[in-house]
Each structure stands twice: as structure tokens, then as C-alpha cells.
PDB file of C-alpha atoms in Angstrom:
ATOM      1  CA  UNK A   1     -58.066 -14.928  26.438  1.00 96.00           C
ATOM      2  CA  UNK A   2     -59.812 -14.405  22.798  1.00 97.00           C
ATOM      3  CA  UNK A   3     -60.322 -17.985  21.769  1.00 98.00           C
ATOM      4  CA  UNK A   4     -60.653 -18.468  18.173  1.00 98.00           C
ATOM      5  CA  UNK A   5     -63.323 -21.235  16.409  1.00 98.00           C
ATOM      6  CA  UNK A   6     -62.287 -22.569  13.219  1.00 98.00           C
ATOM      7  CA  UNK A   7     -65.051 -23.914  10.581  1.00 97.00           C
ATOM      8  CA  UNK A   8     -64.975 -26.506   9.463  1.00 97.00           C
ATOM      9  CA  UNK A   9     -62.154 -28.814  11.043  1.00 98.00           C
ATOM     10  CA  UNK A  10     -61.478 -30.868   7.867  1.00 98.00           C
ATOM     11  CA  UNK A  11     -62.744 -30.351   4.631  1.00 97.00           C
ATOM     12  CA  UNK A  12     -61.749 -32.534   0.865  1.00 98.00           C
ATOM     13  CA  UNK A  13     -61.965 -30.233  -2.168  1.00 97.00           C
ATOM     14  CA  UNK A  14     -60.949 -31.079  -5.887  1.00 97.00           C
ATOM     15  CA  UNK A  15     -58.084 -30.151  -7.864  1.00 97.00           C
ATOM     16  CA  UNK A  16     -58.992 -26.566  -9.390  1.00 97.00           C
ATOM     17  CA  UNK A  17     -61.699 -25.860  -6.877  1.00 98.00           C
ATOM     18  CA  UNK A  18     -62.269 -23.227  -4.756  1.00 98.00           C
ATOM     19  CA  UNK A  19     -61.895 -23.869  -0.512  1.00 98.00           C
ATOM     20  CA  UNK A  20     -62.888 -21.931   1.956  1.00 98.00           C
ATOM     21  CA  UNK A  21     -62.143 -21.766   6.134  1.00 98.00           C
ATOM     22  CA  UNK A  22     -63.753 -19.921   8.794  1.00 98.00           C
ATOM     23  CA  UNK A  23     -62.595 -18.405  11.684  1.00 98.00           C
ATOM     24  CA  UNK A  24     -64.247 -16.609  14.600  1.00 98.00           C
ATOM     25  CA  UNK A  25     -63.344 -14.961  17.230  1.00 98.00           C
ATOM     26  CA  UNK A  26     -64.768 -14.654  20.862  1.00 98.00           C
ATOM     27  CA  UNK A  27     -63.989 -11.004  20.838  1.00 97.00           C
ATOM     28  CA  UNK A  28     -63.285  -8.554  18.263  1.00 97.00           C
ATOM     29  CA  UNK A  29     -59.599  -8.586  16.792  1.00 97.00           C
ATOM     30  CA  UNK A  30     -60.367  -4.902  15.399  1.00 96.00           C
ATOM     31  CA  UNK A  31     -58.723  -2.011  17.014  1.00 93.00           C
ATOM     32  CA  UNK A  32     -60.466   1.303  16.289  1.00 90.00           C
ATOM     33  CA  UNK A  33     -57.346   3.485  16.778  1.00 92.00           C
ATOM     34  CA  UNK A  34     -55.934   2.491  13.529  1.00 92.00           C
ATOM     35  CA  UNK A  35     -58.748   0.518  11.946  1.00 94.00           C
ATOM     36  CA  UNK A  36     -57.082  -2.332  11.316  1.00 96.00           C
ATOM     37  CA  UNK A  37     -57.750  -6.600  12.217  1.00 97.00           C
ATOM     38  CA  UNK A  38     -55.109  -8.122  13.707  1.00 97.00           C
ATOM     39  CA  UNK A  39     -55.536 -11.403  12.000  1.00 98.00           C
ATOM     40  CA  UNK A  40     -53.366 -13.622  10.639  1.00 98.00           C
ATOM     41  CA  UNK A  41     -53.849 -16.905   8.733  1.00 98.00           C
ATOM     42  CA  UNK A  42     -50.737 -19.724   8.607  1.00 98.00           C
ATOM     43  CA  UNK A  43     -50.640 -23.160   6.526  1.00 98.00           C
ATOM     44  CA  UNK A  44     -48.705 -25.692   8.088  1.00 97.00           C
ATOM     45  CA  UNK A  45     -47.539 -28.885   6.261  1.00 96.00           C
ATOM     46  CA  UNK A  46     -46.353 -31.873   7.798  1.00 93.00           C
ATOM     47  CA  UNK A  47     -42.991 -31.978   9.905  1.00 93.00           C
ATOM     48  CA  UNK A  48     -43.000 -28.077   8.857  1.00 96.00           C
ATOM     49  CA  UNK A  49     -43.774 -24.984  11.444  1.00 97.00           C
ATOM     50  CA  UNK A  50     -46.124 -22.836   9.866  1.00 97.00           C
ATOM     51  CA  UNK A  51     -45.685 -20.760   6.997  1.00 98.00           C
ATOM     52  CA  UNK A  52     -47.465 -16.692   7.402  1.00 98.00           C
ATOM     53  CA  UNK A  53     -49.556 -16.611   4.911  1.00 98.00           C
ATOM     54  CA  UNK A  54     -51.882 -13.505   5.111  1.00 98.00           C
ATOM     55  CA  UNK A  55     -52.223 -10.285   8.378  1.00 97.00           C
ATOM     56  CA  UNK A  56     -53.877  -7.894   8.705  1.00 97.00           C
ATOM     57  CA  UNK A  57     -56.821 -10.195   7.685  1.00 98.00           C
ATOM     58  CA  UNK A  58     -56.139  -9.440   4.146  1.00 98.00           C
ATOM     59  CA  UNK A  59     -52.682  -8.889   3.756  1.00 97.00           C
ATOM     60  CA  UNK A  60     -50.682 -11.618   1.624  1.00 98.00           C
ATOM     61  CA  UNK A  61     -47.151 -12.051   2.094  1.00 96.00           C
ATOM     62  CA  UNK A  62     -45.402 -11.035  -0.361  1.00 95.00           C
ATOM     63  CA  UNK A  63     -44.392 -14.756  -2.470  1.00 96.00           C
ATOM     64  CA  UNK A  64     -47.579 -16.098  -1.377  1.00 97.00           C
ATOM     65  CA  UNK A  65     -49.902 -16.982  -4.585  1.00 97.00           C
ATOM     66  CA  UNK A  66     -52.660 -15.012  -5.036  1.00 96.00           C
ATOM     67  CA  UNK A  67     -55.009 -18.003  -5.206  1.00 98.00           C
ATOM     68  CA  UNK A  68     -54.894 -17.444  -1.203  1.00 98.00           C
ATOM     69  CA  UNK A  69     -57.093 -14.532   0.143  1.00 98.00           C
ATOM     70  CA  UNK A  70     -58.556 -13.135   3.322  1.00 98.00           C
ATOM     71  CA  UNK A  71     -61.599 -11.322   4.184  1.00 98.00           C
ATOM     72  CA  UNK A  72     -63.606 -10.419   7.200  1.00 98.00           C
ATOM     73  CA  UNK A  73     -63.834  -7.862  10.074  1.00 97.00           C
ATOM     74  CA  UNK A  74     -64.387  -7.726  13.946  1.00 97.00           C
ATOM     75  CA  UNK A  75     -64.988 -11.322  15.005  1.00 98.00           C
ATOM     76  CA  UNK A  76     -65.586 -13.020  11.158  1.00 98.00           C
ATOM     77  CA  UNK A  77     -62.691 -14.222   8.906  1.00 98.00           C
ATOM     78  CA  UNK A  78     -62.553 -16.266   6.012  1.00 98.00           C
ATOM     79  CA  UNK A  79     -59.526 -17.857   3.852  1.00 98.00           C
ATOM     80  CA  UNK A  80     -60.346 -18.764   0.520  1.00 98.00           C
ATOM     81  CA  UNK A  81     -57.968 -20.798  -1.784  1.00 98.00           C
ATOM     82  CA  UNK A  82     -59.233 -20.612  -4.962  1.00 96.00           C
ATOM     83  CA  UNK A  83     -58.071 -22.969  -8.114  1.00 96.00           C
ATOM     84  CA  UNK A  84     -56.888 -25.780  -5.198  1.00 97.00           C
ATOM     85  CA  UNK A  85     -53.912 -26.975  -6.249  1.00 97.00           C
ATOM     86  CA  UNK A  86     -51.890 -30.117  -4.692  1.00 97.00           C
ATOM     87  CA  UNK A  87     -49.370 -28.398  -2.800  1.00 97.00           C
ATOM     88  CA  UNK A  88     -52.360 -26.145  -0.926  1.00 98.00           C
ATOM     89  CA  UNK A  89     -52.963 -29.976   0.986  1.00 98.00           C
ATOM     90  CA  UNK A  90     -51.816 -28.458   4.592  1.00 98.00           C
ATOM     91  CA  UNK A  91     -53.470 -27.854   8.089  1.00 97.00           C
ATOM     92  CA  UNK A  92     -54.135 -24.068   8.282  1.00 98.00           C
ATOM     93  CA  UNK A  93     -54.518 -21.938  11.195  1.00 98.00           C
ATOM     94  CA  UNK A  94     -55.757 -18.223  12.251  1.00 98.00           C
ATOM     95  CA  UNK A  95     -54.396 -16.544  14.962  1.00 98.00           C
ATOM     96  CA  UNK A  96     -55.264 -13.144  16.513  1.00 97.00           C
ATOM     97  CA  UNK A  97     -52.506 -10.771  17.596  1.00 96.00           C
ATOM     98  CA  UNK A  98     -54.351  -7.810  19.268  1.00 95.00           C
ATOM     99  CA  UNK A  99     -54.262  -8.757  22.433  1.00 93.00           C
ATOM    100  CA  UNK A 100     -52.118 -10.961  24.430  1.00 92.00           C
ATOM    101  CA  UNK A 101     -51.627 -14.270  24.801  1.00 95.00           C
ATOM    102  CA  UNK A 102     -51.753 -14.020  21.013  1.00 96.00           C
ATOM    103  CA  UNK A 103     -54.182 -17.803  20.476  1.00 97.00           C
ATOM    104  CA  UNK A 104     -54.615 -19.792  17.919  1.00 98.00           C
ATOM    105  CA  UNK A 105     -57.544 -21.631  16.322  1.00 98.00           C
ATOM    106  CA  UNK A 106     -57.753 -25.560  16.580  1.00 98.00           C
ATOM    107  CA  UNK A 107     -56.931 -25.682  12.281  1.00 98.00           C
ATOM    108  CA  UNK A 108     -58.112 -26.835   9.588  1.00 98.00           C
ATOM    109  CA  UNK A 109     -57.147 -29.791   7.850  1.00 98.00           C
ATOM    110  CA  UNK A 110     -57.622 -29.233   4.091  1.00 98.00           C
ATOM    111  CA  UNK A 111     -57.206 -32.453   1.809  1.00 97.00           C
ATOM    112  CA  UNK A 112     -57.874 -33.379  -2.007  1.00 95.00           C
ATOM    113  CA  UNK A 113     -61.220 -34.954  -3.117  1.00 94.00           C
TER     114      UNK A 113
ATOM    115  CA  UNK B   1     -33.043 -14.249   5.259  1.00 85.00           C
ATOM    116  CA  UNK B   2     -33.417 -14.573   8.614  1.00 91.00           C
ATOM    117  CA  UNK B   3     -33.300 -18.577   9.984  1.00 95.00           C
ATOM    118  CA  UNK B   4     -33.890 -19.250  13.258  1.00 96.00           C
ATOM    119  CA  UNK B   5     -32.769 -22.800  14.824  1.00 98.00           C
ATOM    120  CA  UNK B   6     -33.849 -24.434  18.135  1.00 98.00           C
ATOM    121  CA  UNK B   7     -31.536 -26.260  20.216  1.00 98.00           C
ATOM    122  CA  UNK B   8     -31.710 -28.088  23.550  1.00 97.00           C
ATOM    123  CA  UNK B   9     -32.242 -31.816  25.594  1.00 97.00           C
ATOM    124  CA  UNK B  10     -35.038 -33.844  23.947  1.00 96.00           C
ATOM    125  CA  UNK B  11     -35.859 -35.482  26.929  1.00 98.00           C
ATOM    126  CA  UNK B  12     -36.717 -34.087  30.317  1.00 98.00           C
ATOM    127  CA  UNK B  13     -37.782 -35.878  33.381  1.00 98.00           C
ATOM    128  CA  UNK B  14     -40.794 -34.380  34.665  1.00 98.00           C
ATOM    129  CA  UNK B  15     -40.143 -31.908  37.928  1.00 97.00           C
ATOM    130  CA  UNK B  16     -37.033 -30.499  35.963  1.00 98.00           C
ATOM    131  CA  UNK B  17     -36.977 -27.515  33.900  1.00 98.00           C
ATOM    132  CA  UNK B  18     -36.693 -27.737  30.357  1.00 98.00           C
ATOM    133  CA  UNK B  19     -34.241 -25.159  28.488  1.00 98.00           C
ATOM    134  CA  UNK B  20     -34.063 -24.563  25.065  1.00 98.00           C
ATOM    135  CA  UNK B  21     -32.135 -21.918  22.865  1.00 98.00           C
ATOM    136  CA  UNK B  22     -33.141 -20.453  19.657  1.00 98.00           C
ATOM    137  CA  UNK B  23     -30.029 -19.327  17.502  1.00 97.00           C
ATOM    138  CA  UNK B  24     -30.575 -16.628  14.942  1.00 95.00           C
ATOM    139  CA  UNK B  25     -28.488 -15.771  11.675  1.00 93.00           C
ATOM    140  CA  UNK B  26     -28.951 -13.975   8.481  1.00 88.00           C
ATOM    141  CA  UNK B  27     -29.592 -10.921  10.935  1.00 76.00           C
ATOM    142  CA  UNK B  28     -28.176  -9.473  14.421  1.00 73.00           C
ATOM    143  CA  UNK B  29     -30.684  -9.648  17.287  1.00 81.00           C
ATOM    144  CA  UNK B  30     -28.554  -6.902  18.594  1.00 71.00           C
ATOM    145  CA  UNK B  31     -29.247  -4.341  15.957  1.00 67.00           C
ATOM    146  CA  UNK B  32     -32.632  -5.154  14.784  1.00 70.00           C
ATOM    147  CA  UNK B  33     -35.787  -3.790  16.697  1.00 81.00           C
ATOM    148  CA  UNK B  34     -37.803  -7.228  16.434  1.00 90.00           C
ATOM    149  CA  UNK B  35     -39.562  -8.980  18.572  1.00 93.00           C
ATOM    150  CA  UNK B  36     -38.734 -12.776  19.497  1.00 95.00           C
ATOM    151  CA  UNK B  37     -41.401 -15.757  20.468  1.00 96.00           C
ATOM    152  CA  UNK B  38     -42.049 -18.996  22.009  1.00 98.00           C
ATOM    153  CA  UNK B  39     -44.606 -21.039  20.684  1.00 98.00           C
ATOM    154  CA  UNK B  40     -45.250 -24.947  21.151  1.00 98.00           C
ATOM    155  CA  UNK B  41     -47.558 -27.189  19.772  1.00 97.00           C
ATOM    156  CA  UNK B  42     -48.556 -30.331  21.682  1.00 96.00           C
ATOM    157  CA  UNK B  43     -49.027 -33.458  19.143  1.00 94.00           C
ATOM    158  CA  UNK B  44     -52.615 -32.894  17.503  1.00 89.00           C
ATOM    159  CA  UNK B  45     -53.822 -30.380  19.408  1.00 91.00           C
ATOM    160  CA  UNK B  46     -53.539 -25.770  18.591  1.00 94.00           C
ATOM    161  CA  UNK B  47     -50.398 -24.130  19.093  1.00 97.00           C
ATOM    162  CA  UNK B  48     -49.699 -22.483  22.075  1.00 98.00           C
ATOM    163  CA  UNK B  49     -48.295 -19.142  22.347  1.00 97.00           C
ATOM    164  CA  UNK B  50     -45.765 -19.337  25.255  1.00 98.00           C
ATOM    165  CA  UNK B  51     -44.780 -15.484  25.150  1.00 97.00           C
ATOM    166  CA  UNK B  52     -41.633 -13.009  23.688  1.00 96.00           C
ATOM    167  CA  UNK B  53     -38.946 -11.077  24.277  1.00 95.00           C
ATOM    168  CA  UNK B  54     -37.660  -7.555  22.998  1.00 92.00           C
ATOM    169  CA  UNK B  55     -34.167  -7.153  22.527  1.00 87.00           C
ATOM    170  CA  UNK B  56     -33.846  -4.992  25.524  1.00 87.00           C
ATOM    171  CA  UNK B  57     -34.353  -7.523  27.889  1.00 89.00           C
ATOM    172  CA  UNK B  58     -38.328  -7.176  28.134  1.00 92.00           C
ATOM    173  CA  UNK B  59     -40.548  -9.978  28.159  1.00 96.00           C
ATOM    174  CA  UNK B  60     -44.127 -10.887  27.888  1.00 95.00           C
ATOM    175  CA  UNK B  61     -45.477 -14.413  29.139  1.00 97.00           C
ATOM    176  CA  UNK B  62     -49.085 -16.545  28.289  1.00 97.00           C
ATOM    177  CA  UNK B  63     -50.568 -15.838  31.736  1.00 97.00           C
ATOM    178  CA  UNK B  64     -51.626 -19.643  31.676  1.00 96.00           C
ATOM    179  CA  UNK B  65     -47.533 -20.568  31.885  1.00 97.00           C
ATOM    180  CA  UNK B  66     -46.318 -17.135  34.001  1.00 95.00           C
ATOM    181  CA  UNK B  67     -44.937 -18.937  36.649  1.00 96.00           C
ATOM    182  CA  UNK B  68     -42.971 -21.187  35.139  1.00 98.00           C
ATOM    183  CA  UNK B  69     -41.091 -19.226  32.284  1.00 98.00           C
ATOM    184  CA  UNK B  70     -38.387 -17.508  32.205  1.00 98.00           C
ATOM    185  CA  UNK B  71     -36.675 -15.710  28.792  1.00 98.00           C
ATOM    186  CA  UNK B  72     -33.804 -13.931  28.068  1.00 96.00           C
ATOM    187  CA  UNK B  73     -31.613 -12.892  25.306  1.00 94.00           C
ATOM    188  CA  UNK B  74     -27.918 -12.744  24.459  1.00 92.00           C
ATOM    189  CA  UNK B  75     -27.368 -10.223  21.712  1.00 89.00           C
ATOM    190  CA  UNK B  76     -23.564 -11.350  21.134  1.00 90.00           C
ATOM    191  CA  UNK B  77     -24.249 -15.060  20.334  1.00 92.00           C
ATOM    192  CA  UNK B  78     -27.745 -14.008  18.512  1.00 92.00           C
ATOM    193  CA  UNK B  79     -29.551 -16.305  20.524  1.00 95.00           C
ATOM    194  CA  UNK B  80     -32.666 -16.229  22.821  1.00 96.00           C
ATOM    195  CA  UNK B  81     -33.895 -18.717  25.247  1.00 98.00           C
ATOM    196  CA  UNK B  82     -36.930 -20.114  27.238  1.00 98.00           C
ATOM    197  CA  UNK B  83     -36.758 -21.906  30.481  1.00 98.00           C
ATOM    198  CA  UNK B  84     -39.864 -23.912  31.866  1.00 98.00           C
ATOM    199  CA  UNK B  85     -40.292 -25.097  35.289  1.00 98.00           C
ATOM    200  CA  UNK B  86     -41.584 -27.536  36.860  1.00 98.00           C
ATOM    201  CA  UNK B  87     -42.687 -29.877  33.689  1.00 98.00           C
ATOM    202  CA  UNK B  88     -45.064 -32.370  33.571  1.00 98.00           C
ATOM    203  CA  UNK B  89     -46.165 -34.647  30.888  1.00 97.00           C
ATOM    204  CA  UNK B  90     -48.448 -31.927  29.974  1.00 97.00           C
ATOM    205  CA  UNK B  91     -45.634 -29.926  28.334  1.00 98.00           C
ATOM    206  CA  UNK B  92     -44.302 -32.450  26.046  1.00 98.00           C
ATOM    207  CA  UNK B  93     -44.623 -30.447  22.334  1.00 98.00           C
ATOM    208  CA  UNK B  94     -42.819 -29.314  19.553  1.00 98.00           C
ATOM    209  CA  UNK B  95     -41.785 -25.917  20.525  1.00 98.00           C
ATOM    210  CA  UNK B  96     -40.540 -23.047  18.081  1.00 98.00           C
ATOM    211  CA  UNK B  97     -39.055 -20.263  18.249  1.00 98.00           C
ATOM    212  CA  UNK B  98     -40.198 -17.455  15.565  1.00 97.00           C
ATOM    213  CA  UNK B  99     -39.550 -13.956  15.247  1.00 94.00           C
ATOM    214  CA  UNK B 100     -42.125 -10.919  15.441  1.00 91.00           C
ATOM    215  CA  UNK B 101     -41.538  -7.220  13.290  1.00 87.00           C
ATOM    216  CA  UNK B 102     -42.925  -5.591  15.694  1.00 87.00           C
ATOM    217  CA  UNK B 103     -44.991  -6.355  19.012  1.00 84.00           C
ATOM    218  CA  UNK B 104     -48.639  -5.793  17.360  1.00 88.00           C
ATOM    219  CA  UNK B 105     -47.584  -8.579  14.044  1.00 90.00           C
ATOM    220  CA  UNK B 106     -47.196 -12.090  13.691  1.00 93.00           C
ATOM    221  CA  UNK B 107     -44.813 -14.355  13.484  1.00 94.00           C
ATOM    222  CA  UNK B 108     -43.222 -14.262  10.051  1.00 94.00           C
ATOM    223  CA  UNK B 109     -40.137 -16.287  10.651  1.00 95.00           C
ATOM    224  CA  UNK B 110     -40.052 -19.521  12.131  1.00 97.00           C
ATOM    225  CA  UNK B 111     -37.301 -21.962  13.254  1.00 98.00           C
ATOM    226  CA  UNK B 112     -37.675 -25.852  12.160  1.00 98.00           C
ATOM    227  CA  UNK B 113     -39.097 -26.945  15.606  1.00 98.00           C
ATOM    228  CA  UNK B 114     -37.880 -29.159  18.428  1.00 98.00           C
ATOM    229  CA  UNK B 115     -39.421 -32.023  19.963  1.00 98.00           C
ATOM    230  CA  UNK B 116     -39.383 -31.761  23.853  1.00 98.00           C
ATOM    231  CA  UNK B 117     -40.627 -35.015  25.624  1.00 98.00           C
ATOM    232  CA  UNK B 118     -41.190 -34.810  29.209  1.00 98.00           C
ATOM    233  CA  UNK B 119     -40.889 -38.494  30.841  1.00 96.00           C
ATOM    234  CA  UNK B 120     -38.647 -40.262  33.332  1.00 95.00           C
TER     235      UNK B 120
END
């Protein structure tokens, strides 16, 4: 299985700041046919399942502010939420989808300082 | 929109096999060429892909569970369903059901979750 590392687990950033999340993977999510990462991030508040956020690494749903962006390649992602705004307070998740059993990361709780 | 809605016992006694049924509307399972998941997520820990189903019938487990699950689908009552076997304590979770566009995408749909407690 391609287990995935989040970075940190919790982090506390201020209203109007910028946060950012790691995730790695233990093998590459890239597949050369097409070029493309099959990574996908997910925020998940509580007593909700999670909300699809960004795929293809870099993708953002369409409704999802653009405050929320991806970026990375191979085995190296990163979510930023910039301009943190009280409704971004959530546990979020990447998951990899190029291989099966599709796995998670352990999440990251994000909070307000 | 698409809303997908989980249904089943909330309590299992552990040996038995839990059985739960995701419900689709806002879209035929029939017609549409997604893909259709199992996913559960123990209290505090990562979620857990369990595995999907196509509308035709075919199915793709989480090697780590292959011998106990079982899914099928019934494209006249839009609904899908997962059987476990053999549960232990181990599989209490919230478990979802969530819908795939195709089989190399995530989920993008989710239902609301169900709480599955395996005791006696």
C-alpha cells in the first residue's frame, strides 16, 4: 500500500494568515502515461464526511475559494490556505488515488491562534 | 445534486456480519457510468478505504478486508451495499458511502455517515 505522512498533525494559525500542510507519499502518486498526480486533498469538519477540496494535486473544485491551493509532484504535496478565515477551522486530509487501496493520510487538525 | 444516504443496524454483535446500504438520488446508478465506494473511519484515527463497485456488478476490495466484504448493487432501487464478515471490535467506525466519476478520481460525493458499533 502507498502510505501517506501528513506534516504537521496540528497546527494554530491567525485570522488572515496564511497555513500550510504537508503530505508525502511512500511512493510516487505520478503516472507518466498522462502526466498527471493523483492527489487529492479533503477538509473535514466535525460530525461532517469530508468535503473534496482539490485533485489532481492542483485542481480546485469548482465552489471551493480560491484561498485553498495545491502544489507538488511525485511524492511532495502541499495545501496552502491563505487569508485563514474561521470557517477553514477543519481536520484536512490527502489521499492518493493511483493505485489501489486508495489511503489516506492521518490529517491535519488546523485551529485558530 | 447527487445525495447519497447510509442506512443499516447500529449495533452488531461481534462474529456477525454487518450490512449497510447506501441509497442514491438526484441521479440513477443505472444510467450513470460512476463509480461507488466504501470508506470508514474508526473514531480518531485515518479513514479507511474499504473498496467500490461499478455499476456492472464489478468490484474492487482493500486487500487488508478481502475476505470479509462483499458489495453489490441494485440499479432499480439506486442503492449499493457492503457486507462485512466476521466483525470484531476492530470494525466499529463511521462508515460512508461516496461516489467516484470515474475509477482513477476521488470521491466527490459523500453520504452523511453511519455509526456502526460492534459489541455484544
Amino acid at each position: 500500500d502507498i502510505v501517506m505522512t501528513q506534516s504537521p498533525d496540528s497546527l494554530a494559525v491567525s485570522l488572515g494568515e496564511r497555513a500550510t500542510i504537508n503530505c508525502k507519499s511512500s511512493q510516487t502518486v505520478l503516472y507518466n502515461s498522462n502526466n498527471r498526480d493523483y492527489l487529492a486533498w479533503f477538509q473535514q469538519k466535525p460530525g461532517q464526511p469530508p468535503k473534496l477540496l482539490i485533485y489532481w494535486a492542483s485542481i480546485r473544485v469548482s465552489g471551493v475559494p480560491d484561498r485553498f491551493s495545491g502544489s507538488g509532484s511525485g511524492t511532495d504535496f502541499t495545501l496552502t490556505i491563505s487569508n485563514l478565515q474561521a470557517e477553514d477551522v477543519a481536520v484536512y486530509y490527502c489521499q492518493q488515488y493511483r493505485t489501489n487501496p486508495l489511503t489516506f493520510g492521518q490529517g491535519t487538525r488546523l485551529e485558530m491562534k | 445534486q447527487v445525495q447519497l444516504q447510509e442506512s443499516g443496524p447500529g449495533l452488531v454483535e461481534p462474529s456477525q456480519t454487518l450490512s449497510l446500504t447506501c441509497t442514491v438520488s438526484g441521479g440513477s446508478i443505472g444510467s450513470d457510468t460512476y463509480y461507488w465506494s466504501w470508506i470508514r473511519q474508526p473514531a480518531g484515527k485515518r479513514l479507511e478505504w474499504i473498496g467500490r463497485i461499478y455499476t456492472s456488478g464489478s468490484t474492487d476490495y482493500n486487500p487488508s478486508l478481502k475476505s470479509r466484504v462483499s458489495m453489490s448493487v441494485d440499479t432499480s432501487k439506486s442503492q449499493f451495499s457492503l457486507k462485512l464478515s466476521s466483525v470484531t471490535a476492530a470494525d466499529t467506525a463511521v462508515y460512508y458511502c461516496a461516489r467516484r466519476a470515474t475509477n482513477s478520481s476521488p470521491e466527490d460525493s459523500w453520504g452523511q455517515g453511519i455509526l456502526v458499533t460492534v459489541s455484544s
